[in-house]
Short mmCIF file of C-alpha atoms and ligand atoms in Angstrom, two decimals:
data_model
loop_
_atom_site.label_atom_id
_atom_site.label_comp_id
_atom_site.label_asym_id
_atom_site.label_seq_id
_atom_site.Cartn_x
_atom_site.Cartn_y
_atom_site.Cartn_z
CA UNK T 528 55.76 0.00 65.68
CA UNK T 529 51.70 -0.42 64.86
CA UNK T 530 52.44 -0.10 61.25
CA UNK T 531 55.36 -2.68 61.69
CA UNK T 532 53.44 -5.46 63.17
CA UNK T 533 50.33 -4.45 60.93
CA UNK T 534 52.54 -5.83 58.42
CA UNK T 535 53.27 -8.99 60.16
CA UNK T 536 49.20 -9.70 59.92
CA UNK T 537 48.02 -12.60 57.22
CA UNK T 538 44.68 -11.18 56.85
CA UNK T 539 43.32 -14.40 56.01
CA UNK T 540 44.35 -16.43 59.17
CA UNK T 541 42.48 -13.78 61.67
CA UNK T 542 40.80 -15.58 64.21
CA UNK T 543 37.37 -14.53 64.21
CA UNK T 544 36.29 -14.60 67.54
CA UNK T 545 38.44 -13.50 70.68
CA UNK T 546 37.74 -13.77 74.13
CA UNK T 547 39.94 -11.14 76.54
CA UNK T 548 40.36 -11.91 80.20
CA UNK T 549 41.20 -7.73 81.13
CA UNK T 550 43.42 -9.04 84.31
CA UNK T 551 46.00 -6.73 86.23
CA UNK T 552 44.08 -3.31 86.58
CA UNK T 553 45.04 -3.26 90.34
CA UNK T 554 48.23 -4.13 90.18
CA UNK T 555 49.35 -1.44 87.37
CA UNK T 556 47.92 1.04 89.77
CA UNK T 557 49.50 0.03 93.31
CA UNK T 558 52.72 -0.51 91.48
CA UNK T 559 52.14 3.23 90.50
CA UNK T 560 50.85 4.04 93.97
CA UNK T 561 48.04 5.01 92.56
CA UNK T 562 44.68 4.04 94.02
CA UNK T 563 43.32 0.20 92.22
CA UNK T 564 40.03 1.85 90.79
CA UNK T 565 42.80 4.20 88.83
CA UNK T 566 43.70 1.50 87.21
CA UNK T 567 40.11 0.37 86.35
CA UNK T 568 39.97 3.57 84.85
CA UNK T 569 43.17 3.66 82.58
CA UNK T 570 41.49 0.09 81.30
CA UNK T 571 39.05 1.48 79.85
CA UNK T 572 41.47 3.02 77.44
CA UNK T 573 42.48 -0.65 76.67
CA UNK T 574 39.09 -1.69 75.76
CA UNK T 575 38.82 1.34 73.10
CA UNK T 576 41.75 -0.10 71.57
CA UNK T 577 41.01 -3.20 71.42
CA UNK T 578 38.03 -2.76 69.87
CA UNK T 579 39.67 -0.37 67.47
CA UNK T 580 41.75 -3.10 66.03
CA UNK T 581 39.00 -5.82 65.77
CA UNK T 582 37.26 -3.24 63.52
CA UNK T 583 39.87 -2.50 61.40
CA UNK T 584 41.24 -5.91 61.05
CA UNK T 585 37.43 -7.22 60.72
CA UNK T 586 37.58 -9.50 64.11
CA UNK T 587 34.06 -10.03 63.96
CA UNK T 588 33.50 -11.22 67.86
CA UNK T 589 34.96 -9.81 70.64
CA UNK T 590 34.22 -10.81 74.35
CA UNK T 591 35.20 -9.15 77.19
CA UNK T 592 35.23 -10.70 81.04
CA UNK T 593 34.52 -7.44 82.85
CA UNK T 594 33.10 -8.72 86.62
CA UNK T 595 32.82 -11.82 87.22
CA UNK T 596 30.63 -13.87 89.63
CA UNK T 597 33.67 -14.19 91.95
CA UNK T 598 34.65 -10.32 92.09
CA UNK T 599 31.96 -9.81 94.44
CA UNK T 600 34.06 -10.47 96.88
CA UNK T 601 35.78 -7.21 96.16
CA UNK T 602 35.59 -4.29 98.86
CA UNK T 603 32.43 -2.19 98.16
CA UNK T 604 33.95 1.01 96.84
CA UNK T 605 35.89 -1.54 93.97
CA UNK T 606 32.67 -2.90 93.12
CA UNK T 607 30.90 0.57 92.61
CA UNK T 608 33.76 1.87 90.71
CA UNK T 609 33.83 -1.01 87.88
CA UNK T 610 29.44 -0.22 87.72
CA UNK T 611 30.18 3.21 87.34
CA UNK T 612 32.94 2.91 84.83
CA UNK T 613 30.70 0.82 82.89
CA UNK T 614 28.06 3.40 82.91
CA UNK T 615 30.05 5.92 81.99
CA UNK T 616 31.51 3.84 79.36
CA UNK T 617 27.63 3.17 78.08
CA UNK T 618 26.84 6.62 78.05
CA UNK T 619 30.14 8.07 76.27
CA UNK T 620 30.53 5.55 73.61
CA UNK T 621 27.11 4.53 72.69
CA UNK T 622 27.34 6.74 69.78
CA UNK T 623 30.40 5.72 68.13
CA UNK T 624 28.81 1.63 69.19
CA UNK T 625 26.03 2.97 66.75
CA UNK T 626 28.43 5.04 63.92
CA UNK T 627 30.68 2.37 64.15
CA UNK T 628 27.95 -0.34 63.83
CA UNK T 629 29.18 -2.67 66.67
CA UNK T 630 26.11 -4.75 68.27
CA UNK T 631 26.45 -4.88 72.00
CA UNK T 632 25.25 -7.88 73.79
CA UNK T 633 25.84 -8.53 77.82
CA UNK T 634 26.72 -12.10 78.99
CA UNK T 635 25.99 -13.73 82.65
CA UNK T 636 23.51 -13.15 84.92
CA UNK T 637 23.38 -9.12 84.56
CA UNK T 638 20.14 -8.59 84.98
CA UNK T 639 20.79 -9.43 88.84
CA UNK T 640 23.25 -6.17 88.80
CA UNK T 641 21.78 -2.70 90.50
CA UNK T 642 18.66 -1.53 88.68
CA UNK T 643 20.40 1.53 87.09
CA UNK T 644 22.98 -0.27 85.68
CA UNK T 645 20.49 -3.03 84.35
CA UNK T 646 18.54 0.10 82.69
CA UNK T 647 21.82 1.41 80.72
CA UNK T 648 22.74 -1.70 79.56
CA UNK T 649 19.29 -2.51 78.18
CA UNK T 650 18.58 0.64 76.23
CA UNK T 651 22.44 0.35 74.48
CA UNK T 652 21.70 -3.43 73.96
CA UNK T 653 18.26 -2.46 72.20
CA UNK T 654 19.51 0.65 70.42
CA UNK T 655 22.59 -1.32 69.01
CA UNK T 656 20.23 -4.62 68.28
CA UNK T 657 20.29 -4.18 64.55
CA UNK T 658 24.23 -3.98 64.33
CA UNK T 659 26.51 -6.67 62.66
CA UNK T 660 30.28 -5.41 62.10
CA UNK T 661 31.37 -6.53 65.69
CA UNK T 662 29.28 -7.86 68.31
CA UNK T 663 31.03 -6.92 71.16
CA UNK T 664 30.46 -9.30 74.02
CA UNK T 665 30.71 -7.74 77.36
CA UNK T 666 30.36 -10.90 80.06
CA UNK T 667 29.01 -9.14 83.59
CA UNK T 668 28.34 -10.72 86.92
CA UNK T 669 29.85 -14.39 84.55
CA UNK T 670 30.70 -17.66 85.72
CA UNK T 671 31.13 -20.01 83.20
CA UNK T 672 30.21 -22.94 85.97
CA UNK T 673 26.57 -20.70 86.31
CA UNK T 674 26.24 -20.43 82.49
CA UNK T 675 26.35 -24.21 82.51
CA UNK T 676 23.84 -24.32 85.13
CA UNK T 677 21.63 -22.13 83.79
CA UNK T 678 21.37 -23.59 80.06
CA UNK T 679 20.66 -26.68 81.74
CA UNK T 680 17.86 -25.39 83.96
CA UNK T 681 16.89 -23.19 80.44
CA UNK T 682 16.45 -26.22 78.67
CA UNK T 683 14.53 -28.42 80.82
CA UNK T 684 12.35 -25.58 81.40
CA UNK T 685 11.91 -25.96 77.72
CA UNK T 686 10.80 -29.51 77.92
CA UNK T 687 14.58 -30.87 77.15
CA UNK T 688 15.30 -34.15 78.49
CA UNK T 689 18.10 -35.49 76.58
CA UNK T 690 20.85 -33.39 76.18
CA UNK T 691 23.46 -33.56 73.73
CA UNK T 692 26.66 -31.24 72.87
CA UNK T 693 24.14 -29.49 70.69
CA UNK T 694 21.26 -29.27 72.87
CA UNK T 695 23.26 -27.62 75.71
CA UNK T 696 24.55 -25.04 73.66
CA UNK T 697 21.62 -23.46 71.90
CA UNK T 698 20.67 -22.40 75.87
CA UNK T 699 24.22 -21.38 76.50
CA UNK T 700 24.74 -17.24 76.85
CA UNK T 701 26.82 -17.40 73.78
CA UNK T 702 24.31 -19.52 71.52
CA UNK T 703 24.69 -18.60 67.87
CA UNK T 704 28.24 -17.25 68.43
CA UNK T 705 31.36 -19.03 67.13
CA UNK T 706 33.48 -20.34 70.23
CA UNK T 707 36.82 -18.06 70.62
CA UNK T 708 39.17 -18.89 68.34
CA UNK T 709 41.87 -17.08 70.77
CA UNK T 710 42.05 -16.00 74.39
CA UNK T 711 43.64 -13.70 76.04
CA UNK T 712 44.62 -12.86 79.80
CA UNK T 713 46.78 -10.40 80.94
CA UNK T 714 48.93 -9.83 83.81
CA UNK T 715 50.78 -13.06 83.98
CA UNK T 716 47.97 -15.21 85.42
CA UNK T 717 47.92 -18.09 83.49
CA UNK T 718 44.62 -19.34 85.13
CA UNK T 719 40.55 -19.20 83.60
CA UNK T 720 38.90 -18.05 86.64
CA UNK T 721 35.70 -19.43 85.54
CA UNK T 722 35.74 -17.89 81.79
CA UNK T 723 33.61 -19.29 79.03
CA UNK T 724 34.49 -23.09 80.23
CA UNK T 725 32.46 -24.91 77.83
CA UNK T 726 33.09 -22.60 74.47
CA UNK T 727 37.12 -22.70 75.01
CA UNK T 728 37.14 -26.24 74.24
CA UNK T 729 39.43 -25.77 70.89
CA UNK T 730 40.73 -22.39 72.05
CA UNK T 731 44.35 -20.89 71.54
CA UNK T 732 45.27 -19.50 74.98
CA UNK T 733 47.74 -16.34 75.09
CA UNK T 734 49.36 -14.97 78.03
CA UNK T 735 50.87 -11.62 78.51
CA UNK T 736 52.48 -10.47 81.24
CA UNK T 737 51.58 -7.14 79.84
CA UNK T 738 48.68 -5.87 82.97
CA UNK T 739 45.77 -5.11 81.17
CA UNK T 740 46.28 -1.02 81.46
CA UNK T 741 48.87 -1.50 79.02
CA UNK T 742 47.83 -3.28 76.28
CA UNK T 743 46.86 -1.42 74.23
CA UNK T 744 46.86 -2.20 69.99
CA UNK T 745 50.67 -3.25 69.20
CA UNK T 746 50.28 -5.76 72.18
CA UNK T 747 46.68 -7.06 70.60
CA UNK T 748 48.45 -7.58 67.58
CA UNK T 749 51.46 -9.28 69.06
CA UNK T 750 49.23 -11.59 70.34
CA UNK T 751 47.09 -12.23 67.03
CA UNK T 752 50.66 -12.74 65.05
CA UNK T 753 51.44 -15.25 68.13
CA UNK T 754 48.29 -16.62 67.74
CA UNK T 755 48.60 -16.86 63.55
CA UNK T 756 51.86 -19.00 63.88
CA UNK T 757 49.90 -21.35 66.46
CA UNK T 758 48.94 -24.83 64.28
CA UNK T 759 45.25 -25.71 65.46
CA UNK T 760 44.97 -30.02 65.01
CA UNK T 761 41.37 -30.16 67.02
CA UNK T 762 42.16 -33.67 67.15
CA UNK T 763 43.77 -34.43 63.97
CA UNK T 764 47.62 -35.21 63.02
C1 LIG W 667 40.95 -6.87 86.30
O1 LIG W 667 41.93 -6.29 87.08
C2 LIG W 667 39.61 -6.17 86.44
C3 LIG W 667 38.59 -6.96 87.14
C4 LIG W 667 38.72 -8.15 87.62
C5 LIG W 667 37.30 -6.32 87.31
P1 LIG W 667 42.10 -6.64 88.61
O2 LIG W 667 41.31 -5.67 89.40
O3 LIG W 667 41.81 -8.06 88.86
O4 LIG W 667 43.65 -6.36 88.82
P2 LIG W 667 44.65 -7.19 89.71
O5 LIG W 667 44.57 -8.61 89.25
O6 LIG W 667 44.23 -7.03 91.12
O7 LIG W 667 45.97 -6.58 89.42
C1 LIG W 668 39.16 -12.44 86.30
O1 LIG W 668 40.08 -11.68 86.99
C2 LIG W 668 37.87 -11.69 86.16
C3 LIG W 668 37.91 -10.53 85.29
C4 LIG W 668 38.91 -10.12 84.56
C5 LIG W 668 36.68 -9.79 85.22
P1 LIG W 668 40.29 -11.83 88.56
O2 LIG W 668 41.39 -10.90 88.91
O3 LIG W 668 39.01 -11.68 89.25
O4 LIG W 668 40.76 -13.35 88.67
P2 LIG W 668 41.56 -14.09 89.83
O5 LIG W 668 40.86 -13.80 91.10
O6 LIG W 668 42.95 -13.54 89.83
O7 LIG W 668 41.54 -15.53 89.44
MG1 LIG W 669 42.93 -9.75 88.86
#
């Protein structure tokens, strides 16, 4: 089946950049009767394959919408799951980040998250600085609405007064990245719950029904053949 849509690939209308909302971890578990951080868990898997694909396929950007501003609403045992999951994540893979020469780099305001997790983050980040096959994106405690905010507040702090398209930009969270070229949500939401507003401007939107537990790589490539017969105008006829 992998090999089969492999096939289906033009290697030389890959998007470069995409941006994955990882939606429907709860409900893949409760439908399983399983508890919701199970599902958190069996995501993680996802996010291996993912990036497994962007490497071999040479995606060179890949961003991920892990917790957003919003999930703090979550119940408090949720909340400490997804940190721990992350850590673990941090600590497992940071290895194969380095062998496999992905740079990580966090998005949002995640230097507001608990101390520990703040500590992991920063030593990957630093150890994987010098990386350039895939910069993996990870977007923690994000709201694109705050990014805004904050590159505004960024730039006046910097003396800006005037701002233009460009000026805004260099103080987004994403400044020197290419905006996604495709996004994808999963679980059948067809919503941006306050995801990279300002960079998905141009972007191809995809929406699986597929909950994010599940997708795994024929279901990434699905979406990049969907995504390759998509005709991008930005404007033009
Ligand atoms: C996505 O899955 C993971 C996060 C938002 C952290 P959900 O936990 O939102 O799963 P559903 O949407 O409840 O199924
Ligand atoms: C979006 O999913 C945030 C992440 C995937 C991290 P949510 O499950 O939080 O979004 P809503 O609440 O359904 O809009
Ligand atoms: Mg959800």
């Amino acid at each position: 089946m992998y090999e089969e849509l492999l096939k289906q690939i033009d290697a030389n209308k890959l998007p470069q950049h995409v941006a994955i909302i990882m939606d429907g971890n709860g409900r893949w578990a409760e439908e399983r009767r399983l508890p919701r951080t199970f599902g958190h868990r069996v995501g993680v898997a996802s996010v291996k394959a993912v990036i497994k694909v962007c490497l071999e396929l040479r995606i060179k950007y890949l961003t991920l919408y892990a917790f957003s501003t919003e999930n703090w609403a979550r119940p408090k045992n949720e909340i400490d799951a997804l940190f721990k999951l992350l850590q673990e994540f941090l600590r497992k893979e940071r290895k194969r980040l380095q062998k496999e020469e992905i740079k990580l780099n966090v998005i949002g305001r995640w230097r507001e998250l608990p101390a520990k997790v703040v500590k992991s983050i920063t030593s990957v980040v630093e150890e994987t600085r010098n990386n350039s096959k895939l910069i993996l994106n990870i977007a923690l405690n994000y709201g694109g609405r705050q990014e805004i905010i904050d590159a505004i507040n960024k730039g006046i702090e910097n003396g800006e007064k005037d701002f233009s398209i460009e000026t805004l930009q260099k103080y987004l969270y994403t400044s020197g990245i290419p905006e996604p070229d495709l996004l994808i949500r999963t679980s059948g939401e067809c919503r941006i719950s306050n995801f990279l507003l300002w960079q998905i401007a141009y972007t191809e939107l995809y929406f699986t029904k597929v909950y994010w537990p599940e997708f795994r790589e024929e279901e990434f490539l699905k979406a990049l053949i969907a995504y390759q017969r998509r005709e991008r105008r930005f404007g033009k006829i």
